[in-house]
Each structure stands twice: as structure tokens, then as C-alpha cells.
Amino acid sequence: GKKLGYTFNNRNFHNVSLGQGQEVVAEQALDVAAKEGHWVILQNIHLVAKWLSSLEKKLEQHSEDSHQDFRVFISAEPAPSPESHIIPQGILENSIKITNEAPTGMHANLHKALDNFNQDTLEMCTRENEFKSILFALCYFHAVVAERRKFGPQGWNRSYPFNTGDLTISVNVLYNYLEASSKVPYDDLRYLFGEIMYGGHITDDWDRRLCKTYLEEFIKPEMLEGELFLAPGFPLPGNMDYNGYHQYIDDALPPESPYLYGLHPNAEIGFLTQTSEKLFRVVLEMQPRDSSTGEGGVVTREETVKSLLEEMLEKLVDEFNIAELMAKVEDRTPYVVVAFQECERMNILTSEIKRSLRELDLGLKGELTMTSDMENLQNALFLDTVPESWIKKAYPSTASLGTWFADLLNRIKELEAWTGDFSLPSAVWLGGFFNPQSFLTAIMQSAARKNKWPLDKMTLQCDVTKKNREDFASPPREGAYVHGLFMEGARWDTQAGIITDARLKELTPAMPVIFIKAIPADKQDCRSMYPCPVYKTRQRGPTYVWTFNLKTKENPSKWVLAGVALLLQV
């Protein structure tokens, strides 16, 4: 049996890395080891899903009569999703489990980043002062970008696989550049770190801006003058030895909070709320699905679904008659075209809702055989979630079904009012569109027609008014008043007309009405402006709509790091 393994400290080991047909070797090793009292190490068992049940049986068999020194160590990569959990329950229940978790919090992440280096690294560069300062700033940057993920879409629009290789290669690049040039090439370094080493992972333009902004704040000439703060209350340390830096982190880094990332404390409330909502949703979905008759007057699952279904069908009005509406209009302005497109999209959605609800109704009455689609619809109605077939034909939304349906009826009402006489509403609900971009583009198209401007040389100007939608009786002569936007990450100071710090626990304060009009791009004032992304929902990312320039007294980089955005629904 010894030829299978090796001896270490008088103990015999059998080390088998699975994959490529190593299962037979593993089984032989287990048989020998169980008899002789050896240890077996099985690596990468996630690669042999089909063999795991045989492994379970084999371990069960040897648990009876094996040598008392026999031990088995098993390792596997973490599963990317719950569906990929393939290790049999029997193995999990009978084993002692150890996981290697990534560190959490800035404190652990910053220590871990610094652990990639040692005293020799710090002494290797002739430009010691500059090298050490930028190395420490890079460690902080690395820890921030890795840990910012926990704040969800307000942290990063998408999640990226930043890894220690990014940090160690960046430090090598830093060393080479400092050795080769007489002045510190700050711009080149930031470009290499932000666009190539770390930026190479990034696929979203707003995330790229965020990454770039961190580097602009952390790596700049002021860092050598002792005036640079990596976070509020955490100055960049001076020249120290390796252990000194670890000690400095313990002594000087403030306690964990969103401030360490440039975020507002509300970011944590939002992320914790969403985590707990997700947990409750999972608990709710795990409830038993017994549709037997309720005892003592308890409403059954089917009765709940049936009454909800009838109520929805009753509230849904007839579809828009597009042909009839077209006959009413003489001039097909850009706004009228948008109205037609919205009516068409709404018809597709409402007809799918009616079709699926009527079908389920017949299924519940026993007149049709229940299909899996009908089952899914019934479950969604019962659990107050928007059914899958409706989502496909609708607009992005994070709402529960009750809220979503009420919102749908509001959208229909808004369209009915607009198509009544096709005059632009005095204030337009931007979030009420399937495609808000088309409405914003229509503002530019009408101005281009009126003023004979080329469309590609135009941009939108956003003036935040001091009023709410009720205060407007008619639309502006040019452009449009839009309402129903919310700010996340900061708030709008209506009196001063600038972005300012959010108030604690006010996660998404409403914006006043915004006056949007088209202007030639070269007339645009970009000074003291924060280019603010507008998204349809808090999920951000793919729900991006437009960029509105908002006035700020403070440096716009502050709002970039705080993840400030406008949302069309909350």
C-alpha cells in the first residue's frame, strides 16, 4: 500500500487530486488506508459529481471496521450558486467542516493586503519614501475595492473578481516605474492601475469612473507632504518599517463603517434591509404548499389566489385602440410617437396578464389541465411576487406584486390622460415609461426641429426647480418638466440648489420637479457639476437611462465615491 502514498512524521499519506479518471486510485487508497490506519487526502471533489455517491457508500462501509487511525480529508471549491451544491448530505453530516472565508471589513482586508509583502519588499526600491507611500495607498485601495462589494449596486454596478495578483503586479509596476524615472509619474501609474491592472476586470463605465476616482484621491503629489487622508480620520502613514505599518493599521484605522469607503452610513442600512428582505422571502417560499380545505374558516391557498385573480381582471381596462388614436392626430410630433410606442408596449403587457389570469382561472375551476406555467403563476400570486411571464413583457422593478400592480394601474392612467388629447402633461412622470430614454430623446428631437440644430451636437440641460408637480399648471414652451425622481447616496438641497449630504435614515429622498431642455452641446456648463447617472431601479447596472448634470459646491469626486445616483422608482 505504501507505493500509493508517502510517509511524513511516521504517518502514511495518500494524496489524490481528483478529475481525469482518478476515482479508481482514490478508491484503492481508501481501502488500503482503512485497513492500515493511514490518512487519505482527496482534493477537488467538486470535479467528480457523479462519483460522490460511490464515495459516500465507501466511507459508510469503512466507518464500521476500519483502523482507529484512519482519517479522510476532503477539499472542494466553493459552489457558485445553491443549485451547484453537489456534496452528498451523508458526507457533510459525518464530517468536521472547515471553510476558508475571505476577510470581512476594512481592518482585516487591509492587513491581508499588506501580508502580500514583507520588510524586504519595502527596502527594494531606491526611492524609498515614494515607494512606501504609494504601496500603502495601493493596499488601502485594494482593500476598498474588494470590500465595497458588500454594499450591493451602490457599491459596484457589477461584481468583479479583483484578486491579490492585481495588487502584487501593481506593486511590481510601481517599482519599475520609480526606478526608471526621476519624477514620480502619477498620471501613468494611475492609468496603469485603474485602466489596466484593476480596470481590466471592469465592464461598466460608471464602475470605471469610480475606480479612477479612488486612485485620483489616493495617489497624488500631496501624499508626500503628509496631507493625504485615505478616509476621514485615517491619514496616509509616514515612513515606517513593515511591522510598523501593521501596528499603524491597528492603532489608527477608525472602526468599520461606510465612511471608510467614501459612502454615507445610509448605504449600510440599505444593504442590510435588502439582505433581510431576501432572507424573509426565502423563508416564505419554503412554507408548505398544502392546498387542502382550510379548517375552522382558514382561507386556503386556492381561495386567496382566486380572489386576487378576480380583483386584478376587474381592474384591468380595455387595451388602447392604436388605430383610433392615430386617427385623432394630425401632426406626429416626437412626443406623439413616444406615446404610441408606450401604448403598444402596455397593450402587450396587459394582454399577457389577462390571458394568463383567465387561463389559471379555468385551471382552478377544473376546466383546463393545470400546466407548470399555471402552477408558477399561482405560486407567484400567493407569494406576492410578480410572475415570470409578466416580467418578460414589463419594465424593470423590484416591487412586490401588490405594489407593482398598483403602479401598473397608475402608468395606464397616465397614458390615458396623455392620449386623451395628446398635449404634453404639465409635469411628466419619467418613471412611468417603459422606455424613458425615448422620451428624453424626443425632447432633443423637437428642439432640433424647431431650431434647425443638428441632433448629434445637442445635449440635455437639467435645472432642478424649487417646486413639486402640483405647482405646475402647464408644460414649458420648450422641453419638459419631469417628476418622480429620487436620489440615493445624498440629497438635494432645494434652497441652495446643490447636492448635499444625506440625512441619516432617509435612504432615497424625493427630488423636486426637474426642468429638462435641449441645448447645443458647446453651450453646456460643466463647472461645479456632478455627472449623475439615472437608473430605473435600485438595482442600477443594466437599468441605466441617462446622465443628468447636477450642481455641487463640493468636489464631484465626493459624490462619485458615495455612489450618488438618481432613481426612477424606489
Coordinates of C-alpha atoms in Angstrom, one line a residue:
G1 CA 0.0 0.0 0.0
K2 CA 3.0 2.3 0.6
K3 CA 3.6 2.9 -3.1
L4 CA 0.3 4.8 -3.3
G5 CA 1.3 7.5 -0.9
Y6 CA 4.2 8.9 1.1
T7 CA 5.4 9.0 4.7
F8 CA 5.6 12.1 6.9
N9 CA 6.2 12.2 10.6
N10 CA 5.9 8.4 10.6
R11 CA 2.4 8.7 9.2
N12 CA 1.4 7.3 5.8
F13 CA -0.5 9.7 3.5
H14 CA -2.3 9.0 0.2
N15 CA -2.8 12.3 -1.7
V16 CA -5.2 12.0 -4.7
S17 CA -6.2 15.0 -6.8
L18 CA -9.5 14.1 -8.5
G19 CA -10.5 14.6 -12.1
Q20 CA -9.2 12.8 -15.2
G21 CA -10.2 9.4 -14.1
Q22 CA -8.5 9.3 -10.6
E23 CA -11.6 7.9 -8.9
V24 CA -10.2 4.3 -9.1
V25 CA -7.0 5.4 -7.5
A26 CA -8.9 7.1 -4.7
E27 CA -11.0 4.0 -4.0
Q28 CA -7.8 1.9 -3.8
A29 CA -6.2 4.4 -1.4
L30 CA -9.3 4.4 0.8
D31 CA -9.3 0.6 1.0
V32 CA -5.6 0.4 1.9
A33 CA -5.8 3.3 4.4
A34 CA -8.8 2.0 6.2
K35 CA -7.0 -1.3 6.8
E36 CA -3.6 0.1 7.7
G37 CA -4.7 3.2 9.6
H38 CA -3.3 5.7 7.0
W39 CA -4.5 9.2 6.1
V40 CA -6.2 10.0 2.8
I41 CA -6.4 13.4 1.2
L42 CA -8.9 13.8 -1.6
Q43 CA -8.6 17.1 -3.4
N44 CA -11.1 18.9 -5.8
I45 CA -14.0 16.5 -5.3
H46 CA -16.3 19.1 -6.9
L47 CA -14.8 17.9 -10.3
V48 CA -16.3 14.4 -9.9
A49 CA -20.0 14.9 -9.2
K50 CA -21.1 11.5 -10.5
W51 CA -18.7 9.6 -8.3
L52 CA -19.7 11.3 -5.0
S53 CA -22.5 8.8 -4.2
S54 CA -20.0 5.9 -4.6
L55 CA -17.6 7.9 -2.2
E56 CA -20.4 8.2 0.3
K57 CA -21.1 4.5 0.2
K58 CA -17.4 3.7 0.5
L59 CA -17.0 5.9 3.6
E60 CA -20.1 4.4 5.2
Q61 CA -18.7 0.9 4.6
H62 CA -15.3 1.8 6.2
S63 CA -16.9 3.6 9.2
E64 CA -17.7 0.1 10.6
D65 CA -14.5 -1.9 10.7
S66 CA -11.6 0.4 9.9
H67 CA -8.3 1.0 11.7
Q68 CA -8.7 3.6 14.5
D69 CA -6.0 5.9 13.0
F70 CA -7.8 6.0 9.6
R71 CA -8.7 9.6 8.5
V72 CA -10.0 11.2 5.3
F73 CA -9.5 14.8 4.4
I74 CA -11.7 16.2 1.5
S75 CA -11.3 19.5 -0.2
A76 CA -13.6 21.3 -2.8
E77 CA -14.0 24.7 -4.4
P78 CA -17.0 26.8 -3.1
A79 CA -20.1 26.3 -5.3
P80 CA -21.0 29.4 -7.3
S81 CA -24.8 29.1 -6.5
P82 CA -27.1 27.0 -4.3
E83 CA -28.0 24.8 -7.3
S84 CA -24.4 23.7 -7.6
H85 CA -24.2 22.2 -4.1
I86 CA -23.4 18.6 -5.0
I87 CA -21.7 17.1 -1.9
P88 CA -24.0 14.4 -0.5
Q89 CA -25.7 15.1 2.8
G90 CA -24.2 11.9 4.4
I91 CA -20.7 13.1 3.8
L92 CA -21.5 16.6 5.2
E93 CA -23.3 15.3 8.3
N94 CA -20.5 13.0 9.2
S95 CA -17.6 15.4 8.8
I96 CA -15.9 18.3 10.6
K97 CA -16.2 21.2 8.2
I98 CA -13.6 24.0 7.8
T99 CA -14.0 26.9 5.3
N100 CA -11.6 29.5 4.2
E101 CA -13.6 32.7 4.1
A102 CA -12.4 35.9 2.6
P103 CA -11.7 38.5 5.3
T104 CA -14.6 40.9 6.0
G105 CA -14.3 44.6 6.9
M106 CA -11.6 47.1 6.1
H107 CA -9.4 46.2 9.1
A108 CA -8.9 42.5 8.0
N109 CA -8.7 43.4 4.3
L110 CA -6.0 46.0 4.8
H111 CA -3.9 43.6 7.0
K112 CA -4.4 40.9 4.4
A113 CA -3.3 43.2 1.5
L114 CA -0.2 44.2 3.4
D115 CA 0.5 40.5 4.2
N116 CA 1.4 40.0 0.5
F117 CA 4.7 42.0 1.2
N118 CA 7.5 42.0 3.8
Q119 CA 10.3 44.1 5.1
D120 CA 12.4 43.2 2.0
T121 CA 9.8 44.5 -0.4
L122 CA 9.8 47.8 1.4
E123 CA 13.5 48.1 1.1
M124 CA 13.9 47.1 -2.5
C125 CA 13.3 50.5 -4.1
T126 CA 15.9 53.3 -4.2
R127 CA 13.0 55.9 -4.0
E128 CA 12.1 54.5 -0.5
N129 CA 9.7 57.3 0.6
E130 CA 7.6 57.5 -2.5
F131 CA 7.6 53.7 -2.9
K132 CA 6.4 53.0 0.6
S133 CA 3.7 55.7 0.5
I134 CA 2.2 54.6 -2.8
L135 CA 2.5 50.9 -1.7
F136 CA 0.4 51.6 1.4
A137 CA -2.1 53.6 -0.6
L138 CA -2.4 50.7 -3.1
C139 CA -3.1 48.3 -0.2
Y140 CA -5.9 50.6 1.0
F141 CA -7.2 50.9 -2.5
H142 CA -7.1 47.1 -2.9
A143 CA -9.0 46.6 0.4
V144 CA -11.6 49.2 -0.5
V145 CA -12.4 47.9 -4.0
A146 CA -12.7 44.3 -2.7
E147 CA -14.8 45.0 0.3
R148 CA -17.1 47.7 -1.4
R149 CA -18.9 44.8 -3.0
K150 CA -20.9 44.2 0.2
F151 CA -22.9 47.4 -0.4
G152 CA -24.6 45.9 -3.5
P153 CA -25.3 48.1 -6.5
Q154 CA -24.5 51.2 -4.6
G155 CA -21.0 49.8 -4.1
W156 CA -20.4 48.4 -7.6
N157 CA -22.9 48.2 -10.5
R158 CA -21.5 44.7 -11.2
S159 CA -19.3 42.4 -9.1
Y160 CA -15.7 41.9 -10.2
P161 CA -13.1 39.2 -9.4
F162 CA -10.4 41.6 -8.0
N163 CA -7.6 39.4 -6.6
T164 CA -4.2 39.7 -4.9
G165 CA -2.5 39.2 -8.2
D166 CA -3.8 42.7 -9.2
L167 CA -2.1 44.2 -6.1
T168 CA 1.2 42.4 -6.4
I169 CA 1.6 43.1 -10.1
S170 CA 0.7 46.8 -9.5
V171 CA 3.5 47.0 -6.9
N172 CA 5.9 45.5 -9.4
V173 CA 4.9 48.1 -12.0
L174 CA 5.3 50.8 -9.3
Y175 CA 8.8 49.6 -8.6
N176 CA 9.9 49.5 -12.2
Y177 CA 8.4 53.0 -12.9
L178 CA 10.0 54.6 -9.9
E179 CA 13.4 53.1 -10.7
A180 CA 13.2 54.3 -14.3
S181 CA 12.1 57.9 -13.8
S182 CA 13.4 60.9 -11.9
K183 CA 9.9 62.3 -11.1
V184 CA 7.0 60.2 -9.8
P185 CA 4.8 59.6 -12.9
Y186 CA 1.5 59.9 -11.0
D187 CA -0.7 60.0 -14.2
D188 CA 1.0 57.0 -15.7
L189 CA 0.7 55.0 -12.5
R190 CA -3.0 55.8 -12.0
Y191 CA -3.7 54.9 -15.6
L192 CA -1.9 51.5 -15.3
F193 CA -3.5 50.6 -12.0
G194 CA -7.0 52.0 -12.8
E195 CA -7.4 51.2 -16.5
I196 CA -5.3 48.0 -16.9
M197 CA -4.5 46.1 -13.7
Y198 CA -7.8 46.6 -11.8
G199 CA -9.7 48.3 -14.7
G200 CA -9.1 45.2 -16.8
H201 CA -11.8 43.4 -14.8
I202 CA -14.3 46.3 -15.1
T203 CA -17.0 46.2 -17.7
D204 CA -19.2 49.1 -16.6
D205 CA -18.4 52.8 -17.4
W206 CA -19.7 54.1 -14.0
D207 CA -17.6 51.5 -12.2
R208 CA -14.6 52.5 -14.2
R209 CA -15.2 56.1 -13.2
L210 CA -15.4 55.0 -9.5
C211 CA -12.1 53.0 -9.7
K212 CA -10.4 56.0 -11.4
T213 CA -11.7 58.4 -8.8
Y214 CA -10.4 56.4 -5.9
L215 CA -6.9 56.4 -7.4
E216 CA -7.1 60.2 -8.1
E217 CA -7.9 60.6 -4.4
F218 CA -5.3 58.2 -3.0
I219 CA -2.3 58.6 -5.4
K220 CA -1.3 62.2 -6.0
P221 CA 1.7 64.6 -5.2
E222 CA 0.1 65.7 -1.8
M223 CA 0.8 62.2 -0.5
L224 CA 4.4 63.0 0.2
E225 CA 3.6 66.2 2.0
G226 CA 1.7 64.5 4.8
E227 CA -1.7 66.0 3.8
L228 CA -3.5 63.0 2.4
F229 CA -6.4 61.2 4.1
L230 CA -7.3 57.8 2.9
A231 CA -10.6 58.0 4.8
P232 CA -12.0 60.5 7.3
G233 CA -9.7 60.2 10.4
F234 CA -7.2 58.0 8.6
P235 CA -4.1 59.9 7.3
L236 CA -1.6 58.1 5.0
P237 CA 1.2 57.0 7.3
G238 CA 4.7 58.3 7.0
N239 CA 7.9 56.3 6.5
M240 CA 7.8 53.1 8.8
D241 CA 9.1 49.6 8.7
Y242 CA 6.9 46.6 7.8
N243 CA 5.6 45.8 11.4
G244 CA 5.2 49.5 12.0
Y245 CA 2.6 49.6 9.2
H246 CA 0.6 46.7 10.6
Q247 CA 0.7 48.4 14.0
Y248 CA -0.4 51.7 12.5
I249 CA -3.5 49.9 11.0
D250 CA -4.4 48.5 14.5
D251 CA -3.8 51.9 16.2
A252 CA -5.1 54.4 13.6
L253 CA -7.8 52.8 11.4
P254 CA -11.3 54.0 12.6
P255 CA -13.9 51.3 13.3
E256 CA -15.7 49.7 10.4
S257 CA -18.2 52.0 8.7
P258 CA -19.3 53.1 5.2
Y259 CA -17.2 56.2 5.8
L260 CA -14.0 54.2 5.2
Y261 CA -15.2 53.7 1.6
G262 CA -16.4 57.2 1.0
L263 CA -20.0 56.1 1.4
H264 CA -22.8 57.5 3.6
P265 CA -23.9 55.4 6.6
N266 CA -27.3 55.0 4.8
A267 CA -25.6 52.7 2.4
E268 CA -25.3 50.1 5.1
I269 CA -28.9 50.5 6.2
G270 CA -30.0 49.9 2.6
F271 CA -27.8 46.9 2.1
L272 CA -28.8 45.3 5.5
T273 CA -32.5 45.9 4.7
Q274 CA -32.2 44.2 1.3
T275 CA -30.3 41.2 2.9
S276 CA -33.1 40.7 5.5
E277 CA -35.9 41.1 2.9
K278 CA -34.2 38.4 0.8
L279 CA -34.0 36.1 3.9
F280 CA -37.7 36.6 4.7
R281 CA -38.6 35.9 1.0
V282 CA -36.7 32.6 1.2
V283 CA -38.4 31.7 4.4
L284 CA -41.8 32.5 2.9
E285 CA -41.1 30.4 -0.2
M286 CA -40.2 27.4 2.0
Q287 CA -43.7 27.4 3.5
P288 CA -45.6 24.1 2.9
R289 CA -47.8 24.3 -0.2
D290 CA -50.8 22.4 1.0
S291 CA -54.0 23.4 -0.8
S292 CA -56.4 21.2 1.2
T293 CA -59.5 22.8 2.6
G294 CA -58.8 25.2 5.4
E295 CA -60.0 24.2 8.9
G296 CA -62.0 26.5 11.1
G297 CA -62.6 29.0 8.3
V298 CA -58.9 29.5 7.4
V299 CA -58.7 30.7 3.8
T300 CA -57.0 28.2 1.6
R301 CA -54.2 28.9 -0.9
E302 CA -56.6 28.5 -3.9
E303 CA -59.2 30.8 -2.4
T304 CA -56.6 33.5 -1.8
V305 CA -55.3 33.2 -5.4
K306 CA -58.8 33.1 -6.9
S307 CA -60.0 36.3 -5.2
L308 CA -56.8 38.1 -6.1
L309 CA -57.1 37.0 -9.7
E310 CA -60.7 38.2 -10.0
E311 CA -59.8 41.6 -8.5
M312 CA -57.0 42.1 -11.0
L313 CA -59.1 41.1 -14.0
E314 CA -61.8 43.5 -12.9
K315 CA -59.3 46.5 -12.5
L316 CA -57.7 46.0 -15.9
V317 CA -59.3 48.1 -18.6
D318 CA -59.6 47.5 -22.3
E319 CA -56.4 47.8 -24.4
F320 CA -55.5 51.0 -26.1
N321 CA -57.1 51.2 -29.6
I322 CA -54.0 52.4 -31.5
A323 CA -55.7 52.8 -34.9
E324 CA -58.4 55.0 -33.3
L325 CA -55.8 57.1 -31.5
M326 CA -53.7 57.6 -34.7
A327 CA -56.8 58.9 -36.5
K328 CA -57.1 61.7 -33.9
V329 CA -53.6 63.0 -34.5
E330 CA -52.7 65.4 -37.4
D331 CA -49.1 66.1 -36.5
R332 CA -47.0 63.1 -35.5
T333 CA -44.5 65.0 -33.2
P334 CA -41.7 63.1 -31.5
Y335 CA -43.8 63.2 -28.3
V336 CA -46.8 61.6 -30.1
V337 CA -44.6 58.8 -31.4
V338 CA -43.4 58.1 -27.9
A339 CA -47.0 58.0 -26.7
F340 CA -47.9 55.4 -29.4
Q341 CA -44.9 53.2 -28.6
E342 CA -45.8 53.3 -24.9
C343 CA -49.4 52.3 -25.6
E344 CA -48.2 49.4 -27.8
R345 CA -45.9 48.1 -25.1
M346 CA -48.7 48.5 -22.5
N347 CA -51.1 46.5 -24.7
I348 CA -48.6 43.6 -25.0
L349 CA -48.2 43.5 -21.2
T350 CA -51.8 43.8 -20.2
S351 CA -53.0 41.2 -22.8
E352 CA -50.4 38.8 -21.4
I353 CA -51.7 39.5 -17.8
K354 CA -55.3 38.9 -18.8
R355 CA -54.5 35.8 -20.9
S356 CA -52.5 34.1 -18.1
L357 CA -55.1 35.0 -15.4
R358 CA -58.0 33.7 -17.4
E359 CA -56.1 30.5 -18.2
L360 CA -55.4 30.0 -14.5
D361 CA -59.0 30.7 -13.6
L362 CA -60.1 27.9 -15.9
G363 CA -57.4 25.6 -14.4
L364 CA -58.6 26.3 -10.8
K365 CA -62.2 25.6 -11.9
G366 CA -61.1 22.3 -13.3
E367 CA -62.0 23.2 -16.9
L368 CA -58.4 23.1 -18.0
T369 CA -55.5 20.8 -17.0
M370 CA -53.0 22.7 -14.7
T371 CA -49.7 23.2 -16.5
S372 CA -46.4 24.2 -15.0
D373 CA -46.9 27.8 -16.2
M374 CA -50.2 27.9 -14.4
E375 CA -48.6 26.5 -11.3
N376 CA -45.9 29.1 -11.4
L377 CA -48.4 31.9 -11.8
Q378 CA -50.5 30.5 -8.9
N379 CA -47.4 30.4 -6.6
A380 CA -46.4 34.0 -7.6
L381 CA -49.8 35.3 -6.8
F382 CA -49.8 33.5 -3.5
L383 CA -46.3 34.7 -2.5
D384 CA -47.0 38.3 -3.7
T385 CA -44.2 38.3 -6.4
V386 CA -44.5 39.4 -10.0
P387 CA -45.0 36.4 -12.3
E388 CA -42.1 35.5 -14.6
S389 CA -44.2 35.8 -17.8
W390 CA -45.3 39.3 -16.9
I391 CA -41.7 40.4 -16.0
K392 CA -40.6 39.4 -19.5
K393 CA -43.0 41.9 -21.1
A394 CA -42.7 44.6 -18.4
Y395 CA -40.2 47.2 -17.2
P396 CA -37.5 46.5 -14.5
S397 CA -39.0 46.7 -11.0
T398 CA -38.1 45.5 -7.5
A399 CA -41.6 45.8 -6.1
S400 CA -43.8 43.1 -4.7
L401 CA -46.9 42.1 -6.7
G402 CA -49.4 44.3 -4.8
T403 CA -47.2 47.5 -5.2
W404 CA -46.3 46.5 -8.8
F405 CA -50.0 46.1 -9.8
A406 CA -51.0 49.5 -8.3
D407 CA -48.1 51.1 -10.1
L408 CA -49.2 49.4 -13.4
L409 CA -52.7 51.0 -13.0
N410 CA -51.1 54.4 -12.4
R411 CA -49.0 54.0 -15.6
I412 CA -52.1 53.2 -17.6
K413 CA -54.0 56.2 -16.1
E414 CA -51.1 58.5 -17.0
L415 CA -51.1 57.2 -20.6
E416 CA -54.9 57.6 -20.9
A417 CA -54.6 61.2 -19.8
W418 CA -51.8 61.9 -22.3
T419 CA -53.5 60.2 -25.2
G420 CA -56.8 62.0 -24.4
D421 CA -55.8 65.0 -26.4
F422 CA -52.0 64.3 -27.0
S423 CA -51.0 67.5 -25.3
L424 CA -47.9 67.1 -23.2
P425 CA -48.7 66.8 -19.4
S426 CA -47.7 69.8 -17.4
A427 CA -45.3 67.6 -15.5
V428 CA -44.3 64.2 -16.9
W429 CA -43.8 61.1 -14.7
L430 CA -40.5 59.9 -16.2
G431 CA -40.5 56.7 -14.2
G432 CA -43.9 55.8 -15.8
F433 CA -42.4 54.9 -19.2
F434 CA -41.3 51.5 -20.4
N435 CA -38.6 53.4 -22.2
P436 CA -37.7 56.8 -20.5
Q437 CA -34.8 57.2 -22.9
S438 CA -37.2 57.6 -25.9
F439 CA -39.0 60.5 -24.1
L440 CA -35.7 62.3 -23.3
T441 CA -34.6 61.8 -26.9
A442 CA -37.9 63.3 -28.0
I443 CA -37.1 66.5 -26.1
M444 CA -33.9 66.8 -28.2
Q445 CA -35.7 65.9 -31.4
S446 CA -38.4 68.6 -31.0
A447 CA -35.8 71.2 -30.2
A448 CA -33.7 70.2 -33.2
R449 CA -36.7 70.5 -35.5
K450 CA -37.8 73.8 -34.1
N451 CA -34.3 75.5 -34.0
K452 CA -32.8 73.6 -37.0
W453 CA -30.0 72.2 -34.8
P454 CA -28.1 69.0 -35.7
L455 CA -29.2 66.3 -33.3
D456 CA -25.7 64.9 -32.7
K457 CA -24.5 68.2 -31.5
M458 CA -27.1 68.6 -28.7
T459 CA -27.3 67.6 -25.1
L460 CA -29.9 67.9 -22.3
Q461 CA -29.7 70.6 -19.6
C462 CA -31.3 69.8 -16.2
D463 CA -32.4 72.6 -14.0
V464 CA -33.8 71.3 -10.6
T465 CA -36.7 73.6 -9.8
K466 CA -37.9 74.5 -6.3
K467 CA -41.4 73.2 -6.9
N468 CA -43.4 70.0 -6.8
R469 CA -45.7 68.6 -9.6
E470 CA -48.9 70.2 -8.2
D471 CA -47.3 73.7 -8.7
F472 CA -47.3 73.4 -12.5
A473 CA -50.4 74.1 -14.5
S474 CA -48.9 73.9 -18.0
P475 CA -45.8 72.5 -19.7
P476 CA -42.9 74.8 -20.6
R477 CA -42.6 76.3 -24.1
E478 CA -39.6 74.1 -24.8
G479 CA -38.5 70.9 -23.1
A480 CA -40.5 69.3 -20.3
Y481 CA -41.0 69.3 -16.5
V482 CA -40.4 65.8 -15.1
H483 CA -41.3 64.5 -11.7
G484 CA -41.0 61.3 -9.7
L485 CA -37.2 61.0 -9.3
F486 CA -35.3 60.0 -6.1
M487 CA -31.7 60.5 -5.0
E488 CA -29.7 57.7 -3.5
G489 CA -26.4 58.3 -1.7
A490 CA -27.0 62.1 -1.0
R491 CA -29.9 64.6 -1.1
W492 CA -30.8 67.7 -3.0
D493 CA -30.7 71.0 -1.1
T494 CA -33.7 72.8 -2.7
Q495 CA -32.9 76.2 -1.2
A496 CA -29.2 76.2 -2.2
G497 CA -29.8 74.3 -5.4
I498 CA -26.9 71.9 -4.9
I499 CA -26.3 68.2 -3.9
T500 CA -25.6 67.8 -0.2
D501 CA -25.0 65.1 2.4
A502 CA -28.0 62.8 3.0
R503 CA -29.8 62.8 6.3
L504 CA -29.5 59.6 8.4
K505 CA -32.2 57.0 7.6
E506 CA -33.5 59.0 4.6
L507 CA -32.4 56.5 2.0
T508 CA -34.0 57.8 -1.2
P509 CA -35.3 61.4 -0.7
A510 CA -37.6 62.6 -3.5
M511 CA -36.3 65.3 -5.9
P512 CA -38.3 68.4 -6.8
V513 CA -39.6 68.7 -10.4
I514 CA -36.7 68.9 -12.9
F515 CA -36.9 71.2 -16.0
I516 CA -35.2 69.4 -18.9
K517 CA -34.5 71.2 -22.1
A518 CA -32.2 70.6 -25.1
I519 CA -29.2 72.9 -25.7
P520 CA -26.3 72.9 -28.2
A521 CA -23.5 70.7 -26.6
D522 CA -21.0 73.6 -26.7
K523 CA -23.2 75.8 -24.5
Q524 CA -23.1 73.3 -21.7
D525 CA -21.7 74.5 -18.4
C526 CA -19.6 71.7 -16.8
R527 CA -18.0 73.6 -14.0
S528 CA -19.0 72.6 -10.4
M529 CA -21.2 69.8 -11.9
Y530 CA -21.5 66.2 -10.8
P531 CA -22.5 64.0 -13.8
C532 CA -25.1 61.9 -12.1
P533 CA -26.3 58.6 -13.6
V534 CA -30.1 58.0 -13.7
Y535 CA -31.3 54.4 -13.2
K536 CA -34.7 52.8 -13.4
T537 CA -34.4 50.9 -10.1
R538 CA -32.0 50.4 -7.1
Q539 CA -30.5 47.5 -9.0
R540 CA -28.7 50.1 -11.1
G541 CA -26.3 48.4 -13.7
P542 CA -28.4 47.5 -16.8
T543 CA -31.3 49.8 -15.8
Y544 CA -29.2 52.9 -16.7
V545 CA -31.2 55.6 -18.5
W546 CA -29.3 58.9 -18.9
T547 CA -26.8 61.2 -17.2
F548 CA -28.1 64.5 -15.6
N549 CA -25.5 67.1 -14.6
L550 CA -26.3 68.4 -11.1
K551 CA -24.7 71.4 -9.4
T552 CA -22.3 70.8 -6.5
K553 CA -20.2 73.1 -4.3
E554 CA -18.1 70.2 -3.1
N555 CA -15.6 68.3 -5.3
P556 CA -17.7 66.0 -7.6
S557 CA -15.3 63.1 -6.6
K558 CA -17.1 63.0 -3.2
W559 CA -20.4 62.0 -4.9
V560 CA -18.6 59.5 -7.2
L561 CA -17.2 57.6 -4.1
A562 CA -20.6 57.9 -2.3
G563 CA -22.3 56.2 -5.3
V564 CA -24.8 59.0 -5.8
A565 CA -27.4 58.3 -8.4
L566 CA -31.0 59.3 -9.4
L567 CA -33.6 56.6 -9.4
L568 CA -36.9 56.5 -11.3
Q569 CA -38.5 54.2 -8.7
V570 CA -37.8 53.0 -5.1

